């Protein structure tokens, strides 16, 4: 395949990655890695480098729209990010002592379970009015746009969410990708936030988490300009488009899209665990 | 939403657009020169030293090497992330919120340290 053809095809795939990444709060890596490895026969290290950059581009492309429309909860995002950063550090230390193949299989199981939990939650309206004491103390509650104007929401189980975020950080430190799925889960299942608040707040912070590893990725030579060039352009276009779509999509549809995408991620992890190929 | 909150989003988008601009120039130039070559990335070779460190990328950028220009654009995108966390800290200082100022500043320090960390 010529470089010109490769760049054009990868550009198109990256638009889709940016679109799905911005809508689900997962970033573009979930689509970028299997596309590069399976369809273009690119070495996994280059694919991981490109995926990391795609996550930062997705986060940047969609953030301004989500902040302006009032979906993103900056306080919740930054509070939970501390758990992810600490976890990422623990994961980076642990990586020398544990089998990443075993970890990948455990993570795959967690992802399939997350997909099930995400689809199962049907209640669009929050039933509880009062918030967890920590949420009150840290002023984590907020409001978000609905078809009938701005609506306030409560915030539950803050300690549980912080634990899930730390685990998300450990997994991303160990495996390099995939922490976005657990971030959305922490905010959806533990904090019980409106679904779009969970995905947009995840979108805001995944760029920060990815930036923590980027120095090392550059230094190891994982970031190749020829591969990242079509990825950054495509993902930027896709994520800006995705952010415009969000307010027109029903939360229920978004849950289904999210579940399909994390099942795809789960399949990748299972493949990684079984073959040891993606290490 | 406040002025600073919107500013954070705008800085992120401005960084992305500046990055896209550079990546596009470098990428198109590269394609004109090498578009007909065959890709081969099945085996990992790493990158030349000049494209792995901020200083090396800076020099490649001023040599107007197409790959150096792309890499510089990527570096801009990453540095925008550090800048937006710094702005988030400023936002919480404006709000006189001690806990969140500490949280944002701590994440900022982790980003700076990890950016220069070498294993």
mmCIF file of C-alpha atoms in Angstrom:
data_model
loop_
_atom_site.group_PDB
_atom_site.id
_atom_site.type_symbol
_atom_site.label_atom_id
_atom_site.label_comp_id
_atom_site.label_asym_id
_atom_site.label_seq_id
_atom_site.Cartn_x
_atom_site.Cartn_y
_atom_site.Cartn_z
ATOM 1 C CA UNK A 1 0.000 0.000 0.000
ATOM 2 C CA UNK A 2 1.331 3.452 -0.875
ATOM 3 C CA UNK A 3 1.679 6.119 1.810
ATOM 4 C CA UNK A 4 -0.884 8.296 -0.007
ATOM 5 C CA UNK A 5 -3.575 5.569 -0.017
ATOM 6 C CA UNK A 6 -2.761 4.611 3.588
ATOM 7 C CA UNK A 7 -3.076 8.248 4.735
ATOM 8 C CA UNK A 8 -6.443 8.717 2.981
ATOM 9 C CA UNK A 9 -7.956 5.482 4.369
ATOM 10 C CA UNK A 10 -6.648 6.152 7.885
ATOM 11 C CA UNK A 11 -8.063 9.694 7.685
ATOM 12 C CA UNK A 12 -11.562 8.278 6.977
ATOM 13 C CA UNK A 13 -11.317 5.691 9.787
ATOM 14 C CA UNK A 14 -10.171 8.463 12.141
ATOM 15 C CA UNK A 15 -13.266 10.598 11.408
ATOM 16 C CA UNK A 16 -15.403 7.667 12.621
ATOM 17 C CA UNK A 17 -13.112 7.193 15.636
ATOM 18 C CA UNK A 18 -13.434 10.871 16.600
ATOM 19 C CA UNK A 19 -17.210 10.806 16.183
ATOM 20 C CA UNK A 20 -17.717 7.703 18.350
ATOM 21 C CA UNK A 21 -15.036 8.812 20.810
ATOM 22 C CA UNK A 22 -16.636 12.214 21.413
ATOM 23 C CA UNK A 23 -20.172 10.810 21.766
ATOM 24 C CA UNK A 24 -19.257 7.974 24.149
ATOM 25 C CA UNK A 25 -16.605 9.806 26.212
ATOM 26 C CA UNK A 26 -14.139 7.003 25.426
ATOM 27 C CA UNK A 27 -11.765 8.810 23.063
ATOM 28 C CA UNK A 28 -10.773 7.556 19.637
ATOM 29 C CA UNK A 29 -8.317 4.823 20.684
ATOM 30 C CA UNK A 30 -10.906 2.038 20.795
ATOM 31 C CA UNK A 31 -11.376 2.318 17.017
ATOM 32 C CA UNK A 32 -7.836 3.425 16.070
ATOM 33 C CA UNK A 33 -5.893 0.499 17.596
ATOM 34 C CA UNK A 34 -7.739 -2.451 15.958
ATOM 35 C CA UNK A 35 -7.957 -0.552 12.642
ATOM 36 C CA UNK A 36 -4.197 0.053 12.577
ATOM 37 C CA UNK A 37 -3.172 -3.389 13.816
ATOM 38 C CA UNK A 38 -5.696 -5.607 12.030
ATOM 39 C CA UNK A 39 -6.380 -3.742 8.756
ATOM 40 C CA UNK A 40 -3.153 -1.831 8.117
ATOM 41 C CA UNK A 41 -0.695 -4.293 9.693
ATOM 42 C CA UNK A 42 0.897 -1.558 11.833
ATOM 43 C CA UNK A 43 3.015 -2.578 14.814
ATOM 44 C CA UNK A 44 1.091 -2.311 18.116
ATOM 45 C CA UNK A 45 3.548 0.204 19.608
ATOM 46 C CA UNK A 46 2.951 2.684 16.775
ATOM 47 C CA UNK A 47 -0.799 1.986 17.094
ATOM 48 C CA UNK A 48 -0.712 2.737 20.839
ATOM 49 C CA UNK A 49 1.125 6.008 20.172
ATOM 50 C CA UNK A 50 -1.432 7.052 17.551
ATOM 51 C CA UNK A 51 -4.333 6.021 19.847
ATOM 52 C CA UNK A 52 -2.964 8.100 22.712
ATOM 53 C CA UNK A 53 -2.700 11.185 20.481
ATOM 54 C CA UNK A 54 -6.219 10.496 19.130
ATOM 55 C CA UNK A 55 -7.621 10.541 22.693
ATOM 56 C CA UNK A 56 -6.087 13.989 23.305
ATOM 57 C CA UNK A 57 -7.444 15.265 19.973
ATOM 58 C CA UNK A 58 -10.966 13.899 20.687
ATOM 59 C CA UNK A 59 -10.988 15.474 24.128
ATOM 60 C CA UNK A 60 -9.849 18.848 22.705
ATOM 61 C CA UNK A 61 -12.225 18.847 19.730
ATOM 62 C CA UNK A 62 -15.396 18.179 21.713
ATOM 63 C CA UNK A 63 -14.650 19.984 25.011
ATOM 64 C CA UNK A 64 -15.576 23.526 23.991
ATOM 65 C CA UNK A 65 -19.070 22.549 22.777
ATOM 66 C CA UNK A 66 -19.771 20.419 25.861
ATOM 67 C CA UNK A 67 -18.575 23.178 28.224
ATOM 68 C CA UNK A 68 -20.603 25.850 26.404
ATOM 69 C CA UNK A 69 -23.807 23.784 26.360
ATOM 70 C CA UNK A 70 -23.340 23.098 30.079
ATOM 71 C CA UNK A 71 -23.031 19.300 30.074
ATOM 72 C CA UNK A 72 -19.493 19.009 31.496
ATOM 73 C CA UNK A 73 -19.109 19.059 35.282
ATOM 74 C CA UNK A 74 -15.611 20.495 35.760
ATOM 75 C CA UNK A 75 -15.555 19.892 39.540
ATOM 76 C CA UNK A 76 -16.514 16.206 39.282
ATOM 77 C CA UNK A 77 -14.030 15.763 36.425
ATOM 78 C CA UNK A 78 -11.053 17.222 38.265
ATOM 79 C CA UNK A 79 -11.991 15.498 41.553
ATOM 80 C CA UNK A 80 -12.179 12.048 39.923
ATOM 81 C CA UNK A 81 -9.032 12.726 37.871
ATOM 82 C CA UNK A 82 -6.972 12.657 41.086
ATOM 83 C CA UNK A 83 -8.005 8.999 41.547
ATOM 84 C CA UNK A 84 -7.080 8.212 37.933
ATOM 85 C CA UNK A 85 -3.660 9.877 38.234
ATOM 86 C CA UNK A 86 -2.811 8.031 41.470
ATOM 87 C CA UNK A 87 -4.040 4.770 39.898
ATOM 88 C CA UNK A 88 -1.989 5.330 36.737
ATOM 89 C CA UNK A 89 1.104 5.696 38.912
ATOM 90 C CA UNK A 90 0.323 2.488 40.857
ATOM 91 C CA UNK A 91 -0.286 0.696 37.542
ATOM 92 C CA UNK A 92 3.036 1.863 36.115
ATOM 93 C CA UNK A 93 4.821 0.492 39.200
ATOM 94 C CA UNK A 94 2.840 -2.796 39.194
ATOM 95 C CA UNK A 95 3.521 -3.489 35.522
ATOM 96 C CA UNK A 96 6.893 -5.048 36.397
ATOM 97 C CA UNK A 97 5.290 -7.550 38.802
ATOM 98 C CA UNK A 98 2.081 -8.797 37.188
ATOM 99 C CA UNK A 99 1.150 -10.632 33.996
ATOM 100 C CA UNK A 100 -0.464 -8.129 31.639
ATOM 101 C CA UNK A 101 -2.092 -11.064 29.784
ATOM 102 C CA UNK A 102 -4.011 -12.017 32.919
ATOM 103 C CA UNK A 103 -4.879 -8.345 33.593
ATOM 104 C CA UNK A 104 -6.158 -7.961 30.020
ATOM 105 C CA UNK A 105 -8.553 -10.905 30.464
ATOM 106 C CA UNK A 106 -9.827 -9.525 33.805
ATOM 107 C CA UNK A 107 -10.361 -6.147 32.139
ATOM 108 C CA UNK A 108 -12.259 -7.781 29.243
ATOM 109 C CA UNK A 109 -14.668 -9.381 31.739
ATOM 110 C CA UNK A 110 -15.154 -6.010 33.489
ATOM 111 C CA UNK A 111 -15.912 -4.371 30.125
ATOM 112 C CA UNK A 112 -18.552 -6.951 29.153
ATOM 113 C CA UNK A 113 -20.121 -6.512 32.603
ATOM 114 C CA UNK A 114 -20.045 -2.695 32.147
ATOM 115 C CA UNK A 115 -21.821 -3.032 28.800
ATOM 116 C CA UNK A 116 -24.556 -5.063 30.492
ATOM 117 C CA UNK A 117 -24.904 -2.617 33.427
ATOM 118 C CA UNK A 118 -25.027 0.372 31.059
ATOM 119 C CA UNK A 119 -27.837 -1.037 28.931
ATOM 120 C CA UNK A 120 -29.734 -2.303 31.975
ATOM 121 C CA UNK A 121 -30.107 1.160 33.567
ATOM 122 C CA UNK A 122 -33.312 2.473 32.086
ATOM 123 C CA UNK A 123 -34.336 5.293 34.421
ATOM 124 C CA UNK A 124 -33.901 8.579 32.620
ATOM 125 C CA UNK A 125 -35.061 10.509 35.685
ATOM 126 C CA UNK A 126 -33.183 10.543 38.968
ATOM 127 C CA UNK A 127 -35.226 9.172 41.847
ATOM 128 C CA UNK A 128 -33.102 10.455 44.731
ATOM 129 C CA UNK A 129 -33.179 14.158 45.524
ATOM 130 C CA UNK A 130 -30.506 14.364 48.237
ATOM 131 C CA UNK A 131 -26.798 13.925 47.470
ATOM 132 C CA UNK A 132 -23.966 12.033 49.203
ATOM 133 C CA UNK A 133 -22.414 14.117 52.072
ATOM 134 C CA UNK A 134 -19.052 14.338 50.238
ATOM 135 C CA UNK A 135 -20.834 15.661 47.147
ATOM 136 C CA UNK A 136 -22.465 18.372 49.269
ATOM 137 C CA UNK A 137 -19.168 19.237 50.974
ATOM 138 C CA UNK A 138 -17.293 19.405 47.621
ATOM 139 C CA UNK A 139 -20.205 21.115 45.813
ATOM 140 C CA UNK A 140 -20.263 18.466 43.076
ATOM 141 C CA UNK A 141 -23.936 18.835 42.167
ATOM 142 C CA UNK A 142 -24.908 20.786 39.078
ATOM 143 C CA UNK A 143 -27.452 21.246 36.319
ATOM 144 C CA UNK A 144 -27.542 20.188 32.678
ATOM 145 C CA UNK A 145 -29.577 20.996 29.553
ATOM 146 C CA UNK A 146 -32.638 18.878 28.685
ATOM 147 C CA UNK A 147 -35.378 19.377 26.119
ATOM 148 C CA UNK A 148 -37.387 21.104 28.859
ATOM 149 C CA UNK A 149 -34.604 23.487 29.949
ATOM 150 C CA UNK A 150 -31.853 23.209 32.569
ATOM 151 C CA UNK A 151 -32.430 20.531 35.216
ATOM 152 C CA UNK A 152 -30.500 20.065 38.479
ATOM 153 C CA UNK A 153 -29.140 16.641 39.437
ATOM 154 C CA UNK A 154 -27.952 14.979 42.635
ATOM 155 C CA UNK A 155 -24.683 13.069 43.103
ATOM 156 C CA UNK A 156 -24.500 9.688 44.901
ATOM 157 C CA UNK A 157 -21.763 7.277 46.188
ATOM 158 C CA UNK A 158 -18.706 9.540 45.810
ATOM 159 C CA UNK A 159 -16.225 7.159 47.579
ATOM 160 C CA UNK A 160 -17.250 4.257 45.299
ATOM 161 C CA UNK A 161 -16.687 6.432 42.216
ATOM 162 C CA UNK A 162 -13.227 7.422 43.487
ATOM 163 C CA UNK A 163 -12.346 3.726 43.971
ATOM 164 C CA UNK A 164 -13.523 2.861 40.425
ATOM 165 C CA UNK A 165 -11.500 5.795 39.047
ATOM 166 C CA UNK A 166 -8.362 4.586 40.852
ATOM 167 C CA UNK A 167 -8.918 1.098 39.374
ATOM 168 C CA UNK A 168 -9.424 2.747 35.960
ATOM 169 C CA UNK A 169 -6.084 4.502 36.422
ATOM 170 C CA UNK A 170 -4.346 1.236 37.423
ATOM 171 C CA UNK A 171 -5.684 -0.503 34.285
ATOM 172 C CA UNK A 172 -4.595 2.350 32.043
ATOM 173 C CA UNK A 173 -1.143 2.337 33.691
ATOM 174 C CA UNK A 174 -0.892 -1.437 33.128
ATOM 175 C CA UNK A 175 -2.468 -1.773 29.677
ATOM 176 C CA UNK A 176 -1.966 1.663 28.124
ATOM 177 C CA UNK A 177 -5.578 2.145 27.019
ATOM 178 C CA UNK A 178 -9.189 1.732 28.030
ATOM 179 C CA UNK A 179 -9.618 3.818 31.161
ATOM 180 C CA UNK A 180 -12.400 5.900 29.560
ATOM 181 C CA UNK A 181 -14.856 3.002 29.865
ATOM 182 C CA UNK A 182 -14.480 2.824 33.649
ATOM 183 C CA UNK A 183 -14.637 6.623 33.947
ATOM 184 C CA UNK A 184 -18.072 6.732 32.329
ATOM 185 C CA UNK A 185 -19.070 3.743 34.485
ATOM 186 C CA UNK A 186 -17.940 5.478 37.716
ATOM 187 C CA UNK A 187 -20.062 8.525 36.923
ATOM 188 C CA UNK A 188 -23.058 6.612 35.552
ATOM 189 C CA UNK A 189 -23.311 3.683 37.989
ATOM 190 C CA UNK A 190 -21.775 5.122 41.189
ATOM 191 C CA UNK A 191 -22.423 8.875 41.073
ATOM 192 C CA UNK A 192 -25.719 8.236 39.221
ATOM 193 C CA UNK A 193 -25.216 11.291 37.021
ATOM 194 C CA UNK A 194 -27.384 11.973 33.956
ATOM 195 C CA UNK A 195 -25.789 9.916 31.177
ATOM 196 C CA UNK A 196 -24.694 12.840 28.995
ATOM 197 C CA UNK A 197 -23.060 14.549 31.989
ATOM 198 C CA UNK A 198 -21.089 11.317 32.568
ATOM 199 C CA UNK A 199 -19.895 10.931 28.954
ATOM 200 C CA UNK A 200 -19.012 14.622 28.426
ATOM 201 C CA UNK A 201 -17.166 14.888 31.754
ATOM 202 C CA UNK A 202 -15.243 11.730 30.810
ATOM 203 C CA UNK A 203 -14.449 13.348 27.450
ATOM 204 C CA UNK A 204 -13.038 16.363 29.306
ATOM 205 C CA UNK A 205 -10.655 14.387 31.538
ATOM 206 C CA UNK A 206 -9.436 11.594 29.197
ATOM 207 C CA UNK A 207 -7.200 14.175 27.469
ATOM 208 C CA UNK A 208 -5.490 14.866 30.813
ATOM 209 C CA UNK A 209 -5.022 11.159 31.644
ATOM 210 C CA UNK A 210 -3.584 10.498 28.171
ATOM 211 C CA UNK A 211 -1.166 13.424 28.532
ATOM 212 C CA UNK A 212 0.349 11.772 31.621
ATOM 213 C CA UNK A 213 1.762 8.938 29.441
ATOM 214 C CA UNK A 214 2.591 10.983 26.355
ATOM 215 C CA UNK A 215 6.125 12.055 27.384
ATOM 216 C CA UNK A 216 7.143 8.407 27.815
ATOM 217 C CA UNK A 217 5.475 7.401 24.517
ATOM 218 C CA UNK A 218 7.378 10.115 22.647
ATOM 219 C CA UNK A 219 10.648 9.077 24.288
ATOM 220 C CA UNK A 220 10.167 5.392 23.431
ATOM 221 C CA UNK A 221 9.523 6.332 19.791
ATOM 222 C CA UNK A 222 5.846 5.191 19.742
ATOM 223 C CA UNK A 223 4.661 8.446 18.136
ATOM 224 C CA UNK A 224 5.345 8.364 14.386
ATOM 225 C CA UNK A 225 4.449 11.526 12.409
ATOM 226 C CA UNK A 226 3.313 9.614 9.287
ATOM 227 C CA UNK A 227 0.723 7.678 11.314
ATOM 228 C CA UNK A 228 -0.424 10.465 13.644
ATOM 229 C CA UNK A 229 -0.865 12.961 10.776
ATOM 230 C CA UNK A 230 -4.050 11.465 9.227
ATOM 231 C CA UNK A 231 -5.254 10.393 12.711
ATOM 232 C CA UNK A 232 -5.149 13.895 14.239
ATOM 233 C CA UNK A 233 -6.876 15.486 11.232
ATOM 234 C CA UNK A 234 -9.629 12.856 11.029
ATOM 235 C CA UNK A 235 -10.266 12.650 14.766
ATOM 236 C CA UNK A 236 -10.479 16.457 15.059
ATOM 237 C CA UNK A 237 -13.179 16.609 12.367
ATOM 238 C CA UNK A 238 -15.046 13.605 13.816
ATOM 239 C CA UNK A 239 -15.014 14.874 17.400
ATOM 240 C CA UNK A 240 -16.184 18.401 16.509
ATOM 241 C CA UNK A 241 -19.038 16.800 14.505
ATOM 242 C CA UNK A 242 -19.828 14.353 17.321
ATOM 243 C CA UNK A 243 -20.069 17.179 19.853
ATOM 244 C CA UNK A 244 -22.650 18.924 17.632
ATOM 245 C CA UNK A 245 -24.705 15.712 17.424
ATOM 246 C CA UNK A 246 -24.854 14.990 21.168
ATOM 247 C CA UNK A 247 -27.792 17.235 22.090
ATOM 248 C CA UNK A 248 -29.897 15.609 19.314
ATOM 249 C CA UNK A 249 -29.266 12.019 20.446
ATOM 250 C CA UNK A 250 -31.393 10.284 23.103
ATOM 251 C CA UNK A 251 -29.505 9.075 26.199
ATOM 252 C CA UNK A 252 -30.953 5.605 25.605
ATOM 253 C CA UNK A 253 -29.384 5.434 22.112
ATOM 254 C CA UNK A 254 -26.127 6.728 23.551
ATOM 255 C CA UNK A 255 -26.093 3.897 26.127
ATOM 256 C CA UNK A 256 -26.495 1.348 23.338
ATOM 257 C CA UNK A 257 -23.707 2.929 21.225
ATOM 258 C CA UNK A 258 -21.454 2.998 24.309
ATOM 259 C CA UNK A 259 -22.145 -0.672 25.098
ATOM 260 C CA UNK A 260 -21.387 -1.796 21.544
ATOM 261 C CA UNK A 261 -18.106 0.155 21.554
ATOM 262 C CA UNK A 262 -16.931 -1.214 24.936
ATOM 263 C CA UNK A 263 -17.796 -4.762 23.813
ATOM 264 C CA UNK A 264 -15.432 -4.075 20.890
ATOM 265 C CA UNK A 265 -12.823 -2.942 23.411
ATOM 266 C CA UNK A 266 -13.511 -6.066 25.519
ATOM 267 C CA UNK A 267 -12.946 -8.271 22.472
ATOM 268 C CA UNK A 268 -9.604 -6.502 21.882
ATOM 269 C CA UNK A 269 -8.580 -7.112 25.481
ATOM 270 C CA UNK A 270 -9.594 -10.773 25.293
ATOM 271 C CA UNK A 271 -7.532 -11.111 22.095
ATOM 272 C CA UNK A 272 -4.625 -9.408 23.836
ATOM 273 C CA UNK A 273 -4.910 -11.716 26.838
ATOM 274 C CA UNK A 274 -5.293 -14.925 24.828
ATOM 275 C CA UNK A 275 -2.537 -14.334 22.278
ATOM 276 C CA UNK A 276 -0.232 -11.997 24.186
ATOM 277 C CA UNK A 277 -0.031 -10.190 20.854
ATOM 278 C CA UNK A 278 -0.897 -6.681 21.944
ATOM 279 C CA UNK A 279 1.744 -6.195 24.597
ATOM 280 C CA UNK B 1 -20.864 28.895 33.011
ATOM 281 C CA UNK B 2 -18.169 31.431 33.801
ATOM 282 C CA UNK B 3 -15.752 33.314 31.594
ATOM 283 C CA UNK B 4 -12.778 31.153 32.681
ATOM 284 C CA UNK B 5 -14.676 27.917 32.007
ATOM 285 C CA UNK B 6 -15.343 29.039 28.437
ATOM 286 C CA UNK B 7 -11.722 30.181 28.130
ATOM 287 C CA UNK B 8 -10.532 26.647 29.041
ATOM 288 C CA UNK B 9 -12.629 25.189 26.215
ATOM 289 C CA UNK B 10 -11.446 27.863 23.777
ATOM 290 C CA UNK B 11 -7.782 27.302 24.650
ATOM 291 C CA UNK B 12 -8.265 23.564 23.998
ATOM 292 C CA UNK B 13 -9.800 24.261 20.613
ATOM 293 C CA UNK B 14 -7.195 26.916 19.690
ATOM 294 C CA UNK B 15 -4.419 24.440 20.554
ATOM 295 C CA UNK B 16 -6.109 21.787 18.411
ATOM 296 C CA UNK B 17 -6.476 24.182 15.457
ATOM 297 C CA UNK B 18 -2.853 25.351 15.659
ATOM 298 C CA UNK B 19 -1.824 21.700 15.852
ATOM 299 C CA UNK B 20 -4.017 20.765 12.846
ATOM 300 C CA UNK B 21 -2.568 23.687 10.842
ATOM 301 C CA UNK B 22 1.034 22.528 11.399
ATOM 302 C CA UNK B 23 0.209 18.821 10.948
ATOM 303 C CA UNK B 24 -1.586 19.602 7.678
ATOM 304 C CA UNK B 25 1.369 21.610 6.276
ATOM 305 C CA UNK B 26 3.899 18.943 7.315
ATOM 306 C CA UNK B 27 1.664 16.087 6.192
ATOM 307 C CA UNK B 28 0.830 17.459 2.747
ATOM 308 C CA UNK B 29 4.496 18.326 2.109
ATOM 309 C CA UNK B 30 5.476 14.808 3.142
ATOM 310 C CA UNK B 31 2.827 13.265 0.869
ATOM 311 C CA UNK B 32 4.032 15.345 -2.112
ATOM 312 C CA UNK B 33 7.585 14.108 -1.521
ATOM 313 C CA UNK B 34 6.897 10.502 -0.448
ATOM 314 C CA UNK B 35 3.217 9.763 -1.243
ATOM 315 C CA UNK B 36 4.177 7.072 -3.755
ATOM 316 C CA UNK B 37 6.416 5.140 -1.351
ATOM 317 C CA UNK B 38 5.160 1.890 0.185
ATOM 318 C CA UNK B 39 4.280 1.841 3.895
ATOM 319 C CA UNK B 40 6.056 -0.592 6.172
ATOM 320 C CA UNK B 41 5.261 -0.312 9.860
ATOM 321 C CA UNK B 42 4.807 -4.014 10.656
ATOM 322 C CA UNK B 43 8.075 -4.038 12.617
ATOM 323 C CA UNK B 44 8.759 -1.523 15.367
ATOM 324 C CA UNK B 45 11.955 0.479 14.786
ATOM 325 C CA UNK B 46 11.239 3.391 17.134
ATOM 326 C CA UNK B 47 11.829 6.939 15.975
ATOM 327 C CA UNK B 48 15.060 8.799 15.221
ATOM 328 C CA UNK B 49 16.381 10.497 18.375
ATOM 329 C CA UNK B 50 15.585 13.896 16.862
ATOM 330 C CA UNK B 51 11.825 13.118 16.874
ATOM 331 C CA UNK B 52 11.569 11.814 20.460
ATOM 332 C CA UNK B 53 12.557 14.806 22.602
ATOM 333 C CA UNK B 54 11.021 18.308 22.739
ATOM 334 C CA UNK B 55 14.399 19.905 21.950
ATOM 335 C CA UNK B 56 15.060 17.589 18.994
ATOM 336 C CA UNK B 57 11.567 18.208 17.572
ATOM 337 C CA UNK B 58 12.091 21.981 17.985
ATOM 338 C CA UNK B 59 15.304 21.756 15.890
ATOM 339 C CA UNK B 60 13.645 19.557 13.242
ATOM 340 C CA UNK B 61 10.833 22.103 13.043
ATOM 341 C CA UNK B 62 13.258 24.923 12.249
ATOM 342 C CA UNK B 63 15.026 22.748 9.684
ATOM 343 C CA UNK B 64 11.560 22.620 8.018
ATOM 344 C CA UNK B 65 11.621 18.821 7.849
ATOM 345 C CA UNK B 66 8.017 17.718 7.057
ATOM 346 C CA UNK B 67 8.091 14.990 9.736
ATOM 347 C CA UNK B 68 9.521 17.506 12.205
ATOM 348 C CA UNK B 69 6.684 19.958 11.484
ATOM 349 C CA UNK B 70 4.057 17.239 12.105
ATOM 350 C CA UNK B 71 5.761 16.188 15.339
ATOM 351 C CA UNK B 72 5.905 19.824 16.461
ATOM 352 C CA UNK B 73 2.152 20.127 15.810
ATOM 353 C CA UNK B 74 1.545 17.053 18.002
ATOM 354 C CA UNK B 75 3.731 18.595 20.704
ATOM 355 C CA UNK B 76 1.569 21.774 20.611
ATOM 356 C CA UNK B 77 -1.529 19.597 21.176
ATOM 357 C CA UNK B 78 0.081 17.997 24.227
ATOM 358 C CA UNK B 79 1.321 21.291 25.697
ATOM 359 C CA UNK B 80 -2.224 22.660 25.339
ATOM 360 C CA UNK B 81 -3.328 19.976 27.835
ATOM 361 C CA UNK B 82 -0.808 21.206 30.403
ATOM 362 C CA UNK B 83 -1.966 24.785 29.788
ATOM 363 C CA UNK B 84 -5.642 23.942 30.260
ATOM 364 C CA UNK B 85 -4.983 22.222 33.600
ATOM 365 C CA UNK B 86 -3.081 25.362 34.696
ATOM 366 C CA UNK B 87 -6.107 27.455 33.620
ATOM 367 C CA UNK B 88 -8.403 25.143 35.598
ATOM 368 C CA UNK B 89 -6.264 25.858 38.682
ATOM 369 C CA UNK B 90 -6.646 29.606 37.989
ATOM 370 C CA UNK B 91 -10.413 29.117 37.671
ATOM 371 C CA UNK B 92 -10.584 27.569 41.149
ATOM 372 C CA UNK B 93 -8.313 30.272 42.591
ATOM 373 C CA UNK B 94 -10.814 32.832 41.227
ATOM 374 C CA UNK B 95 -13.611 30.879 42.944
ATOM 375 C CA UNK B 96 -11.526 30.956 46.197
ATOM 376 C CA UNK B 97 -11.927 27.185 46.380
ATOM 377 C CA UNK B 98 -8.950 25.810 48.335
ATOM 378 C CA UNK B 99 -9.605 22.057 47.891
ATOM 379 C CA UNK B 100 -10.038 22.280 44.107
ATOM 380 C CA UNK B 101 -7.097 24.659 43.692
ATOM 381 C CA UNK B 102 -4.924 22.036 45.434
ATOM 382 C CA UNK B 103 -6.417 19.212 43.292
ATOM 383 C CA UNK B 104 -5.848 21.077 39.997
ATOM 384 C CA UNK B 105 -2.337 22.180 40.982
ATOM 385 C CA UNK B 106 -1.414 18.590 41.948
ATOM 386 C CA UNK B 107 -2.585 17.283 38.539
ATOM 387 C CA UNK B 108 -0.608 20.113 36.879
ATOM 388 C CA UNK B 109 2.577 19.057 38.719
ATOM 389 C CA UNK B 110 2.036 15.385 37.757
ATOM 390 C CA UNK B 111 1.665 16.414 34.088
ATOM 391 C CA UNK B 112 4.863 18.499 34.125
ATOM 392 C CA UNK B 113 6.864 15.752 35.873
ATOM 393 C CA UNK B 114 5.550 12.974 33.601
ATOM 394 C CA UNK B 115 6.253 15.065 30.477
ATOM 395 C CA UNK B 116 9.963 15.057 31.294
ATOM 396 C CA UNK B 117 10.077 11.614 32.969
ATOM 397 C CA UNK B 118 12.359 9.080 31.273
ATOM 398 C CA UNK B 119 12.375 5.378 32.127
#
